[in-house]
Coordinates of C-alpha atoms and ligand atoms in Angstrom, one line a residue:
X24 CA 0.0 0.0 0.0
X25 CA 1.6 3.3 -1.0
X26 CA 1.9 6.1 1.6
X27 CA 0.1 8.5 -0.6
X28 CA -3.4 7.5 -1.9
X29 CA -6.2 9.2 -3.6
X30 CA -9.9 9.9 -2.8
X31 CA -12.6 11.3 -5.0
X32 CA -11.2 14.8 -4.7
X33 CA -7.8 14.7 -3.0
X34 CA -4.9 12.8 -1.4
X35 CA -4.5 10.8 1.8
X36 CA -1.1 10.4 3.3
X37 CA -1.0 7.4 5.6
X38 CA -4.8 7.5 5.5
X39 CA -5.0 11.2 6.6
X40 CA -6.2 14.0 4.3
X41 CA -3.2 15.6 2.7
X42 CA -2.5 18.4 0.3
X43 CA 0.8 18.5 -1.6
X44 CA 2.3 22.0 -1.3
X45 CA 5.5 21.4 -3.1
X46 CA 8.3 23.4 -4.8
X47 CA 10.8 22.3 -7.5
X48 CA 14.4 22.2 -6.4
X49 CA 16.8 20.3 -8.7
X50 CA 19.7 19.0 -6.6
X51 CA 21.9 18.9 -9.7
X52 CA 21.5 22.7 -10.2
X53 CA 22.6 23.6 -6.6
X54 CA 26.0 23.1 -5.0
X55 CA 25.7 20.1 -2.6
X56 CA 27.0 22.2 0.3
X57 CA 23.9 24.4 -0.1
X58 CA 21.3 21.7 -0.2
X59 CA 20.5 21.9 3.5
X60 CA 20.1 25.7 3.3
X61 CA 17.7 25.5 0.3
X62 CA 15.7 22.7 1.9
X63 CA 15.4 24.6 5.1
X64 CA 14.2 27.7 3.2
X65 CA 11.6 25.5 1.5
X66 CA 10.2 24.3 4.8
X67 CA 10.2 27.8 6.2
X68 CA 8.1 29.1 3.2
X69 CA 5.5 26.5 4.2
X70 CA 6.2 23.8 1.7
X71 CA 5.6 20.3 2.9
X72 CA 7.2 18.7 -0.2
X73 CA 10.0 19.3 -2.7
X74 CA 10.1 17.9 -6.2
X75 CA 13.1 17.0 -8.3
X76 CA 13.8 15.6 -11.7
X77 CA 16.7 13.1 -12.1
X78 CA 19.1 13.8 -15.1
X79 CA 19.8 10.5 -16.7
X80 CA 22.6 12.0 -18.8
X81 CA 24.6 12.9 -15.8
X82 CA 23.8 9.9 -13.7
X83 CA 24.9 7.5 -16.5
X84 CA 27.5 9.4 -18.6
X85 CA 28.6 6.2 -20.3
X86 CA 26.5 3.1 -20.7
X87 CA 26.7 1.0 -17.5
X88 CA 28.4 3.7 -15.4
X89 CA 26.2 5.0 -12.6
X90 CA 27.3 8.3 -10.9
X91 CA 25.7 9.0 -7.6
X92 CA 28.1 11.3 -5.7
X93 CA 28.9 15.0 -5.2
X94 CA 26.3 17.1 -7.1
X95 CA 24.6 13.8 -8.1
X96 CA 24.4 12.3 -4.6
X97 CA 20.6 11.9 -4.7
X98 CA 20.4 9.6 -1.7
X99 CA 22.1 12.3 0.4
X100 CA 19.7 14.9 -0.9
X101 CA 16.8 12.7 0.0
X102 CA 18.2 12.1 3.5
X103 CA 18.6 15.9 4.0
X104 CA 15.0 16.5 2.8
X105 CA 13.7 14.0 5.2
X106 CA 15.8 15.5 8.1
X107 CA 14.1 18.8 7.2
X108 CA 10.7 17.1 7.5
X109 CA 9.9 17.4 3.8
X110 CA 8.3 14.9 1.5
X111 CA 9.7 14.4 -2.0
X112 CA 8.2 13.9 -5.4
X113 CA 10.7 12.2 -7.8
X114 CA 10.7 12.6 -11.5
X115 CA 13.1 10.1 -13.0
X116 CA 12.1 10.6 -16.6
X117 CA 13.5 9.0 -18.7
X118 CA 12.9 12.4 -20.3
X119 CA 12.8 15.5 -18.1
X120 CA 12.7 18.5 -20.5
X121 CA 13.7 21.1 -17.8
X122 CA 15.8 23.3 -20.1
X123 CA 18.5 20.6 -19.5
X124 CA 20.9 19.3 -22.1
X125 CA 19.0 16.9 -24.3
X126 CA 16.1 16.9 -21.9
X127 CA 18.2 14.6 -19.7
X128 CA 18.6 11.8 -22.4
X129 CA 22.2 10.7 -22.6
X130 CA 23.9 11.7 -25.8
X131 CA 25.2 8.1 -26.2
X132 CA 21.7 6.9 -26.9
X133 CA 21.9 8.4 -30.4
X134 CA 25.1 6.5 -31.3
X135 CA 22.5 4.4 -33.1
X136 CA 21.1 7.3 -35.2
X137 CA 17.9 5.3 -36.0
X138 CA 16.9 4.9 -32.3
X139 CA 13.4 6.2 -31.7
X140 CA 13.7 8.1 -28.4
X141 CA 10.8 8.1 -26.0
X142 CA 9.0 5.2 -27.7
X143 CA 8.7 1.4 -27.2
X144 CA 11.7 1.0 -29.4
X145 CA 13.6 -1.7 -27.4
X146 CA 16.9 0.1 -28.0
X147 CA 15.5 2.9 -25.9
X148 CA 13.5 1.0 -23.3
X149 CA 16.3 -1.5 -22.8
X150 CA 18.7 1.3 -22.1
X151 CA 16.3 2.8 -19.6
X152 CA 15.7 -0.5 -17.9
X153 CA 19.4 -1.1 -17.5
X154 CA 19.8 2.4 -16.0
X155 CA 16.9 1.7 -13.5
X156 CA 18.5 -1.7 -12.6
X157 CA 21.4 0.3 -11.2
X158 CA 19.7 3.4 -10.1
X159 CA 16.8 2.1 -8.1
X160 CA 18.5 -0.2 -5.5
X161 CA 20.2 2.8 -3.8
X162 CA 17.0 4.8 -4.0
X163 CA 14.5 2.3 -2.7
X164 CA 15.4 2.8 0.9
X165 CA 14.3 6.4 0.5
X166 CA 10.8 5.6 -0.7
X167 CA 8.0 6.1 1.8
X168 CA 7.1 2.4 1.8
X169 CA 10.6 1.8 3.3
X170 CA 10.5 4.7 5.7
X171 CA 11.9 7.4 3.4
X172 CA 10.6 10.8 2.2
X173 CA 9.6 9.9 -1.4
X174 CA 5.8 9.8 -1.6
X175 CA 5.2 9.8 -5.4
X176 CA 7.1 9.2 -8.6
X177 CA 6.4 10.6 -12.0
X178 CA 6.2 8.6 -15.2
X179 CA 7.9 10.3 -18.2
X180 CA 7.3 14.0 -18.6
X181 CA 4.7 15.9 -20.7
X182 CA 4.5 12.9 -22.9
X183 CA 1.3 14.2 -24.4
X184 CA 3.2 17.0 -26.1
X185 CA 5.4 14.5 -27.8
X186 CA 3.9 11.2 -28.7
X187 CA 1.0 8.8 -28.3
X188 CA 2.9 5.5 -27.7
X189 CA 0.8 4.4 -24.7
X190 CA 2.6 1.1 -24.6
X191 CA 5.8 3.0 -24.0
X192 CA 4.3 4.9 -21.0
X193 CA 3.0 1.6 -19.7
X194 CA 6.5 0.2 -20.1
X195 CA 8.0 3.0 -17.9
X196 CA 5.3 2.4 -15.3
X197 CA 6.0 -1.3 -15.3
X198 CA 9.7 -0.8 -15.2
X199 CA 9.3 1.2 -12.0
X200 CA 6.8 -1.2 -10.5
X201 CA 8.8 -4.4 -11.2
X202 CA 11.9 -2.9 -9.6
X203 CA 10.2 -2.2 -6.3
X204 CA 8.6 1.3 -6.6
X205 CA 5.3 0.9 -4.7
X206 CA 4.6 4.6 -4.3
X207 CA 1.8 6.5 -6.0
X208 CA 2.7 7.2 -9.7
X209 CA 1.6 10.3 -11.6
X210 CA 2.0 11.8 -15.1
X211 CA 2.5 15.4 -15.9
X212 CA 1.1 17.2 -19.0
X213 CA 0.1 20.6 -20.3
X214 CA -3.4 21.0 -19.0
X215 CA -5.5 20.6 -22.1
X216 CA -7.7 17.8 -23.3
X217 CA -5.4 16.6 -26.1
X218 CA -2.2 16.5 -24.1
X219 CA -3.8 15.0 -21.1
X220 CA -5.4 12.2 -23.2
X221 CA -2.1 11.4 -24.9
X222 CA 0.1 11.6 -21.9
X223 CA -1.8 10.1 -19.0
X224 CA -2.0 6.5 -17.8
X225 CA -5.0 4.7 -16.4
X226 CA -4.6 4.1 -12.6
X227 CA -2.1 6.9 -12.1
X228 CA -2.7 10.5 -11.1
X229 CA -2.8 13.1 -14.0
X230 CA -1.0 16.3 -13.1
X231 CA -1.3 19.4 -15.2
X232 CA 1.4 22.0 -16.0
X233 CA 0.4 25.7 -16.3
X234 CA 1.2 29.2 -15.0
X235 CA -2.0 31.1 -15.2
X236 CA -5.7 30.9 -16.2
X237 CA -6.1 28.7 -13.1
X238 CA -9.8 28.1 -13.3
X239 CA -9.7 27.1 -17.0
X240 CA -6.8 24.7 -16.4
X241 CA -8.3 23.1 -13.3
X242 CA -11.5 22.6 -15.3
X243 CA -9.5 20.8 -18.0
X244 CA -8.0 18.6 -15.4
X245 CA -11.4 17.9 -13.9
X246 CA -12.9 17.2 -17.3
X247 CA -10.1 14.7 -18.0
X248 CA -10.5 13.0 -14.6
X249 CA -14.0 13.5 -13.2
X250 CA -12.7 12.0 -9.9
X251 CA -9.4 12.2 -8.0
X252 CA -7.1 14.9 -6.8
X253 CA -6.6 18.2 -8.7
X254 CA -2.9 18.5 -9.0
X255 CA -1.0 21.3 -10.7
X256 CA 2.3 19.4 -11.1
X257 CA 4.1 22.4 -12.4
X258 CA 2.9 25.8 -11.5
X259 CA 5.1 28.1 -13.6
X260 CA 5.8 31.2 -11.5
X261 CA 8.6 32.5 -13.7
X262 CA 10.4 31.4 -16.8
X263 CA 13.8 30.7 -18.3
X264 CA 15.9 32.8 -20.7
X265 CA 17.7 32.3 -24.0
X266 CA 20.9 34.0 -25.2
X267 CA 19.9 37.0 -27.1
X268 CA 16.4 37.2 -25.6
X269 CA 14.9 39.1 -22.7
X270 CA 15.2 38.2 -19.0
X271 CA 11.8 36.9 -18.1
X272 CA 10.2 37.9 -14.8
X273 CA 6.7 37.7 -13.3
X274 CA 5.4 39.9 -10.5
X275 CA 5.1 38.4 -7.1
X276 CA 1.6 39.7 -6.7
X277 CA 0.4 38.1 -9.9
X278 CA 2.0 34.7 -9.1
X279 CA 0.8 34.8 -5.5
X280 CA -2.8 35.6 -6.6
X281 CA -2.7 32.5 -8.9
X282 CA -1.3 30.4 -6.0
X283 CA -4.2 31.6 -3.9
X284 CA -6.7 30.5 -6.6
X285 CA -5.1 27.1 -6.8
X286 CA -5.2 26.5 -3.1
X287 CA -8.7 28.0 -2.7
X288 CA -9.9 25.5 -5.3
X289 CA -8.5 22.7 -3.1
X290 CA -5.8 21.7 -5.6
X291 CA -2.4 20.3 -4.7
X292 CA 0.5 22.2 -6.3
X293 CA 4.2 21.9 -7.2
X294 CA 5.7 25.4 -7.6
X295 CA 8.0 25.4 -10.6
X296 CA 10.6 26.6 -9.6
X297 CA 10.8 27.1 -5.9
X298 CA 14.6 27.5 -6.5
X299 CA 16.0 27.3 -10.0
X300 CA 19.7 27.2 -9.4
X301 CA 22.3 27.1 -12.2
X302 CA 23.0 25.2 -15.4
X303 CA 26.6 24.7 -14.4
X304 CA 29.2 23.6 -17.0
X305 CA 27.7 22.4 -20.2
X306 CA 24.4 21.3 -18.8
X307 CA 22.0 23.9 -20.3
X308 CA 19.5 22.8 -22.9
X309 CA 18.1 24.6 -25.9
X310 CA 14.8 25.0 -27.8
X311 CA 14.4 24.6 -31.5
X312 CA 11.1 25.8 -32.8
X313 CA 11.9 27.2 -36.3
X314 CA 15.3 28.3 -35.0
X315 CA 17.8 27.0 -32.5
X316 CA 17.8 29.0 -29.2
X317 CA 20.2 27.9 -26.4
X318 CA 19.2 28.5 -22.8
X319 CA 21.5 30.7 -20.6
X320 CA 23.6 29.5 -17.7
X321 CA 21.4 30.9 -15.0
X322 CA 18.3 29.0 -14.1
X323 CA 17.2 31.7 -11.7
X324 CA 13.7 31.4 -13.2
X325 CA 12.6 34.4 -11.2
X326 CA 11.8 31.8 -8.6
X327 CA 10.9 32.2 -4.9
X328 CA 14.5 31.8 -4.0
X329 CA 16.9 33.6 -6.3
X330 CA 19.8 31.7 -8.0
X331 CA 22.0 32.5 -5.0
X332 CA 19.4 31.2 -2.6
X333 CA 18.2 34.6 -1.4
X334 CA 14.4 34.9 -0.7
X335 CA 12.9 37.2 -3.3
X336 CA 9.5 39.0 -3.3
X337 CA 7.7 35.7 -4.3
X338 CA 9.1 33.9 -1.3
X339 CA 7.4 36.3 1.1
X340 CA 4.2 36.6 -1.0
X341 CA 3.9 32.7 -1.3
X342 CA 4.5 32.3 2.4
X343 CA 1.6 34.6 3.2
X344 CA -0.7 32.8 0.8
X345 CA 0.3 29.3 2.1
X346 CA -0.3 30.5 5.7
X347 CA -4.0 30.9 4.8
X348 CA -4.3 27.2 4.0
X349 CA -1.7 25.3 5.9
X350 CA 0.6 25.7 8.9
X351 CA 3.7 27.7 8.2
X352 CA 6.6 27.3 10.6
X353 CA 6.6 30.0 13.3
X354 CA 10.1 31.0 12.6
X355 CA 11.5 34.2 11.0
X356 CA 11.8 34.2 7.2
X357 CA 15.4 33.7 6.1
X358 CA 17.6 36.7 5.3
X359 CA 19.8 37.1 2.3
X360 CA 23.2 35.5 2.6
X361 CA 26.3 37.6 3.0
X362 CA 28.2 38.3 -0.3
X363 CA 31.9 38.6 -1.0
X364 CA 33.3 42.2 -0.9
X365 CA 33.8 43.6 -4.4
X366 CA 37.0 42.1 -5.8
X367 CA 38.9 42.8 -9.0
X368 CA 40.7 39.9 -10.5
X369 CA 43.7 40.5 -12.9
X370 CA 44.0 37.8 -15.5
X371 CA 47.7 38.0 -16.1
X372 CA 48.5 34.6 -17.5
X373 CA 47.4 33.3 -20.9
X374 CA 47.5 30.1 -23.0
X375 CA 46.2 30.4 -26.6
X376 CA 43.9 27.5 -27.4
X377 CA 44.7 26.4 -30.9
X378 CA 48.5 26.1 -30.6
X379 CA 48.0 24.1 -27.4
X380 CA 45.5 21.7 -29.1
X381 CA 48.0 21.1 -31.9
X382 CA 50.4 19.6 -29.4
X383 CA 47.9 17.0 -28.0
X384 CA 47.5 13.4 -29.1
X385 CA 44.1 11.9 -29.6
X386 CA 42.9 13.3 -32.9
X387 CA 40.7 11.1 -35.1
X388 CA 41.8 11.2 -38.7
X389 CA 39.6 10.5 -41.7
X390 CA 38.6 11.6 -45.1
X391 CA 35.5 13.4 -43.8
X392 CA 34.7 15.2 -40.6
X393 CA 32.9 13.2 -37.9
X394 CA 30.3 14.6 -35.5
X395 CA 31.1 15.3 -31.9
X396 CA 28.9 12.4 -30.9
X397 CA 31.0 10.1 -33.2
X398 CA 34.1 11.5 -31.5
X399 CA 32.6 10.3 -28.2
X400 CA 32.7 13.9 -26.7
X401 CA 29.4 15.4 -27.5
X402 CA 29.5 18.3 -25.0
X403 CA 31.8 21.3 -25.1
X404 CA 34.0 21.9 -28.1
X405 CA 35.7 20.1 -31.0
X406 CA 38.4 21.3 -33.3
X407 CA 38.5 20.2 -36.9
X408 CA 41.5 20.7 -39.2
X409 CA 42.4 20.2 -42.8
X410 CA 44.3 22.0 -45.6
X411 CA 42.7 23.8 -48.5
X412 CA 44.2 22.7 -51.8
X413 CA 43.2 25.8 -53.8
X414 CA 44.1 29.5 -53.2
X415 CA 41.7 32.4 -53.8
X416 CA 38.5 34.0 -52.7
X417 CA 35.5 31.6 -52.4
X418 CA 32.7 30.3 -50.4
X419 CA 33.3 27.7 -47.7
X420 CA 30.2 25.6 -47.6
X421 CA 29.2 23.4 -44.6
X422 CA 26.6 20.9 -45.8
X423 CA 23.9 20.5 -43.2
X424 CA 25.1 23.5 -41.2
X425 CA 26.9 23.4 -38.0
X426 CA 26.0 22.2 -34.5
X427 CA 25.9 24.8 -33.1
X428 CA 28.5 27.6 -33.6
X429 CA 31.6 27.3 -35.6
X430 CA 34.6 29.7 -35.6
X431 CA 36.7 29.4 -38.7
X432 CA 40.5 30.1 -38.9
X433 CA 42.8 30.1 -41.9
X434 CA 46.4 29.7 -40.9
X435 CA 45.4 30.5 -37.3
X436 CA 43.7 33.8 -38.1
X437 CA 40.0 34.2 -37.4
X438 CA 37.9 34.6 -40.6
X439 CA 34.4 34.3 -39.4
X440 CA 31.6 32.5 -37.5
X441 CA 28.7 30.3 -38.5
X442 CA 25.7 29.8 -36.3
X443 CA 23.0 27.2 -36.4
X444 CA 20.7 29.8 -34.9
X445 CA 21.0 31.8 -38.2
X446 CA 20.9 28.6 -40.3
X447 CA 24.3 29.5 -41.6
X448 CA 25.9 27.2 -44.1
X449 CA 28.4 29.3 -46.0
X450 CA 31.2 31.7 -45.2
X451 CA 33.2 33.8 -47.7
X452 CA 36.9 33.3 -47.1
X453 CA 40.2 34.2 -48.7
X454 CA 42.7 31.4 -48.8
X455 CA 46.2 33.0 -49.3
X456 CA 47.9 30.0 -50.9
X457 CA 47.2 26.4 -51.8
X458 CA 47.8 24.2 -48.8
X459 CA 46.8 26.8 -46.2
X460 CA 45.4 25.3 -42.9
X461 CA 41.7 25.5 -42.2
X462 CA 40.6 25.1 -38.6
X463 CA 37.0 25.0 -37.4
X464 CA 36.3 25.3 -33.6
X465 CA 32.7 24.1 -33.0
X466 CA 30.8 24.6 -29.8
X467 CA 27.9 22.5 -28.7
X468 CA 25.8 25.2 -27.2
X469 CA 23.3 22.8 -25.5
X470 CA 21.2 19.9 -26.6
X471 CA 17.6 20.6 -27.6
X472 CA 15.3 19.6 -24.7
X473 CA 11.9 19.9 -26.2
X474 CA 10.2 18.5 -29.3
X475 CA 11.4 16.3 -32.1
X476 CA 15.0 17.6 -32.4
X477 CA 16.2 16.0 -29.1
X478 CA 19.4 14.1 -29.8
X479 CA 20.3 16.2 -32.9
X480 CA 24.0 15.8 -33.6
X481 CA 26.7 18.3 -32.8
X482 CA 30.0 19.4 -34.4
X483 CA 30.4 19.4 -38.2
X484 CA 27.4 17.7 -39.6
X485 CA 28.4 16.9 -43.2
X486 CA 31.0 17.5 -45.9
X487 CA 32.8 20.9 -46.1
X488 CA 33.6 22.3 -49.5
X489 CA 35.6 25.3 -50.8
X490 CA 34.8 26.8 -54.2
X491 CA 32.6 23.8 -54.8
X492 CA 35.3 21.2 -54.1
X493 CA 34.8 18.9 -51.1
X494 CA 37.7 19.1 -48.6
X495 CA 39.1 15.8 -47.4
X496 CA 41.7 14.6 -45.0
X497 CA 40.4 15.9 -41.7
X498 CA 41.8 15.7 -38.2
X499 CA 39.0 15.9 -35.6
X500 CA 39.5 16.2 -31.9
X501 CA 37.5 17.0 -28.8
X502 CA 38.8 19.9 -26.7
X503 CA 39.8 18.5 -23.3
X504 CA 38.8 20.9 -20.5
X505 CA 39.0 18.7 -17.5
X506 CA 42.6 19.4 -16.6
X507 CA 43.2 23.2 -16.5
X508 CA 46.5 22.6 -14.6
X509 CA 47.9 21.0 -17.7
X510 CA 47.5 24.2 -19.8
X511 CA 50.7 26.0 -20.7
X512 CA 50.0 29.4 -19.1
X513 CA 52.5 32.2 -19.6
X514 CA 52.6 35.7 -18.2
X515 CA 50.9 38.1 -20.5
X516 CA 49.6 41.6 -20.9
X517 CA 48.2 41.0 -24.3
X518 CA 44.6 41.8 -25.0
X519 CA 44.6 42.6 -28.7
X520 CA 44.8 39.4 -30.7
X521 CA 41.4 38.0 -31.3
X522 CA 42.1 34.3 -31.0
X523 CA 40.7 31.8 -28.5
X524 CA 42.8 31.6 -25.3
X525 CA 42.7 30.6 -21.7
X526 CA 43.2 33.5 -19.2
X527 CA 44.1 32.9 -15.6
X528 CA 44.3 35.0 -12.4
X529 CA 44.3 34.5 -8.7
X530 CA 42.5 36.5 -6.1
X531 CA 42.4 36.5 -2.3
X532 CA 39.4 35.7 -0.2
X533 CA 39.1 36.2 3.5
X534 CA 35.8 34.5 4.2
X535 CA 34.2 32.5 1.4
X536 CA 30.7 33.8 0.4
X537 CA 28.5 33.9 -2.6
X538 CA 29.6 36.3 -5.4
X539 CA 28.8 37.1 -9.1
X540 CA 31.4 37.1 -11.8
X541 CA 31.1 40.1 -14.1
X542 CA 33.0 40.1 -17.3
X543 CA 33.1 43.7 -18.7
X544 CA 35.0 43.8 -22.0
X545 CA 35.0 40.0 -22.5
X546 CA 33.1 38.4 -25.3
X547 CA 32.1 34.7 -25.1
X548 CA 33.4 31.6 -23.4
X549 CA 33.6 29.5 -20.2
X550 CA 34.6 30.3 -16.6
X551 CA 36.0 28.1 -13.8
X552 CA 36.7 29.0 -10.2
X553 CA 39.1 26.7 -8.4
X554 CA 38.4 24.1 -11.1
X555 CA 34.6 24.3 -10.6
X556 CA 33.0 24.9 -14.0
X557 CA 30.6 27.8 -13.6
X558 CA 29.3 27.7 -17.2
X559 CA 29.1 29.8 -20.3
X560 CA 29.2 33.6 -20.6
X561 CA 28.4 35.7 -23.6
X562 CA 28.3 39.5 -23.8
X563 CA 25.2 39.1 -26.0
X564 CA 23.2 38.8 -22.8
X565 CA 20.7 38.9 -21.3
X566 CA 22.8 37.3 -18.6
X567 CA 25.9 39.4 -17.7
X568 CA 27.1 37.8 -14.5
X569 CA 27.7 34.2 -13.5
X570 CA 26.8 33.0 -10.0
X571 CA 29.7 31.7 -8.0
X572 CA 28.5 29.6 -5.0
X573 CA 30.3 30.4 -1.8
X574 CA 31.4 26.8 -1.2
X575 CA 33.5 26.9 -4.3
X576 CA 35.8 29.5 -2.7
X577 CA 38.4 29.0 0.0
X578 CA 40.1 31.3 2.4
X579 CA 43.4 32.6 0.9
X580 CA 44.3 32.3 -2.8
X581 CA 41.7 31.3 -5.3
X582 CA 42.1 30.5 -9.0
X583 CA 40.0 31.9 -11.9
X584 CA 40.3 30.6 -15.5
X585 CA 38.4 31.8 -18.5
X586 CA 38.3 30.3 -21.9
X587 CA 37.7 33.4 -24.1
X588 CA 36.8 32.4 -27.6
X589 CA 37.1 35.8 -29.2
X590 CA 38.6 38.9 -27.7
X591 CA 38.8 41.0 -24.6
X592 CA 39.2 44.7 -24.2
X593 CA 40.6 44.3 -20.7
X594 CA 42.5 41.9 -18.6
X595 CA 40.3 42.1 -15.5
X596 CA 37.1 40.7 -14.3
X597 CA 35.0 41.7 -11.2
X598 CA 33.4 39.8 -8.4
X599 CA 30.3 41.7 -7.5
X600 CA 27.6 41.4 -4.9
X601 CA 24.6 41.8 -7.3
X602 CA 23.6 39.6 -10.2
X603 CA 22.9 41.1 -13.6
X604 CA 20.5 38.8 -15.5
X605 CA 19.6 41.4 -18.0
X606 CA 16.7 43.9 -18.7
X607 CA 13.5 42.5 -17.4
X608 CA 10.5 41.5 -19.5
X609 CA 7.7 41.6 -17.0
X610 CA 4.6 39.5 -17.3
Ligands
GLA711 C1 7.5 22.0 -18.9 C2 8.4 20.9 -18.6 C3 9.5 21.4 -17.6 C4 10.1 22.8 -18.1 C5 8.9 23.7 -18.2 C6 9.4 25.1 -18.6 O1 6.5 22.1 -18.0 O2 7.8 19.8 -18.0 O3 10.5 20.5 -17.6 O4 10.7 22.6 -19.3 O5 8.0 23.3 -19.2 O6 10.3 25.7 -17.8

């Protein structure tokens, strides 16, 4: 018997009437030393439950290898949630959307390009089953049936927006059940008749995702399921941002009024997001509806807790609303955390990228370029090199475009950029002499996480030609970024040459605390503090600062490394006490 059961219009927990008042908090977007803090703040806002997805792509980076430590130590997160008195909703996918690289589906799944993702295709379901075989044993002790905090588990995610393979949904349900998951199961779909019909499963709760028009969406849920709990499984109280787009925000008053409507209607709710956190490293996803649009590094989401964990206006407004319907702890609301004093960091050592890569082993040689997926290194960057047999002015043509952004160099000098976002396939170049070197540095800017383009390949996607003649004899290599210590840094004042380079500096910290990295004069690249990969920066905005979690810093000397892909007008960066996520687009 699961701990959480349903009645004709609600839930019972251990037989007692229970309303889920939950907030989304993805452990993999928050530094593990901050989990306790965020969970405590969830409880203090009046939440009785937190919800998290599980990113399959991080938990199983290679087939058969389960990672469950550090940022991915889900059993620890569940223990901490329980210690805080919170219940947990788990959303193991396989697909999670979530503005997460590939919607959480591991890139290695598409090593068979014909695989039909999120269907009954046994190549897909077998891979998921094998993952569950490893994943579930360490999680089962944390299910409510075994005394843990997990009271419900989601099957797939918004499947009604994607497919209609009911046998596949039933397979996911069965895969969980046969491996010992006894808890209540639910699905989660956009709250309209079509999606609910295609994405729900008999015998499981149908949750709905929406941000407004509460009465209309609850009516759609009720029409779909005349009996049972009303559950808004994602109540969108903010939104995510794309590079080059606005920074989305939503007023606290507006979101709180809709929360009030939901609770007044007797519904259960999962606030998406209670705390968004950060797409650290290369974990951000992308959308592709007509055009490719990668998601920024911050997943602040204009949530109740800001990216740095500070309570925002929504935190206080939601707490007031919740207090009208449920007990809220009689403790003061949390205060913002201290921030590091303003600090300027001089980046006085430099290591140009392309000459360094030329010294490394490990290139794959072939007649034609291979994709990053075929190189076995789908995230980050790859460098492609060949020679051009003919001199002169002409068009360089990349058949099938690039995935996702390619910087082109002739004899080491930058000659232009192609972007998937603009559907670029050609670049005019001047080749000074026959036999000049052509190098193409390609960035995977994030795997599409919604719709039919999930799993689309990255890197160079087809033959490359110059003046109509296909170029052969390629050397293709991933760009290793896991050992920054191995980079050949040299002292440098240079700022002027526009070539990709690593830049490094040290700065002193007295007492570690949260801070925000501002990069005035820098263009586009990656940032690491003490080896922790903060993620991508881009002067295009809207995001102009990167969140640096306090636990990444240490008393004394700290190390900052940037990989700048283009140019910088200065040699300094700032650590500031205020985030700059861009001009707001209020809704
Ligand atoms: C849907 C998905 C979530 C997320 C939101 C938008 O509801 O289920 O994973 O992508 O949209 O933030």
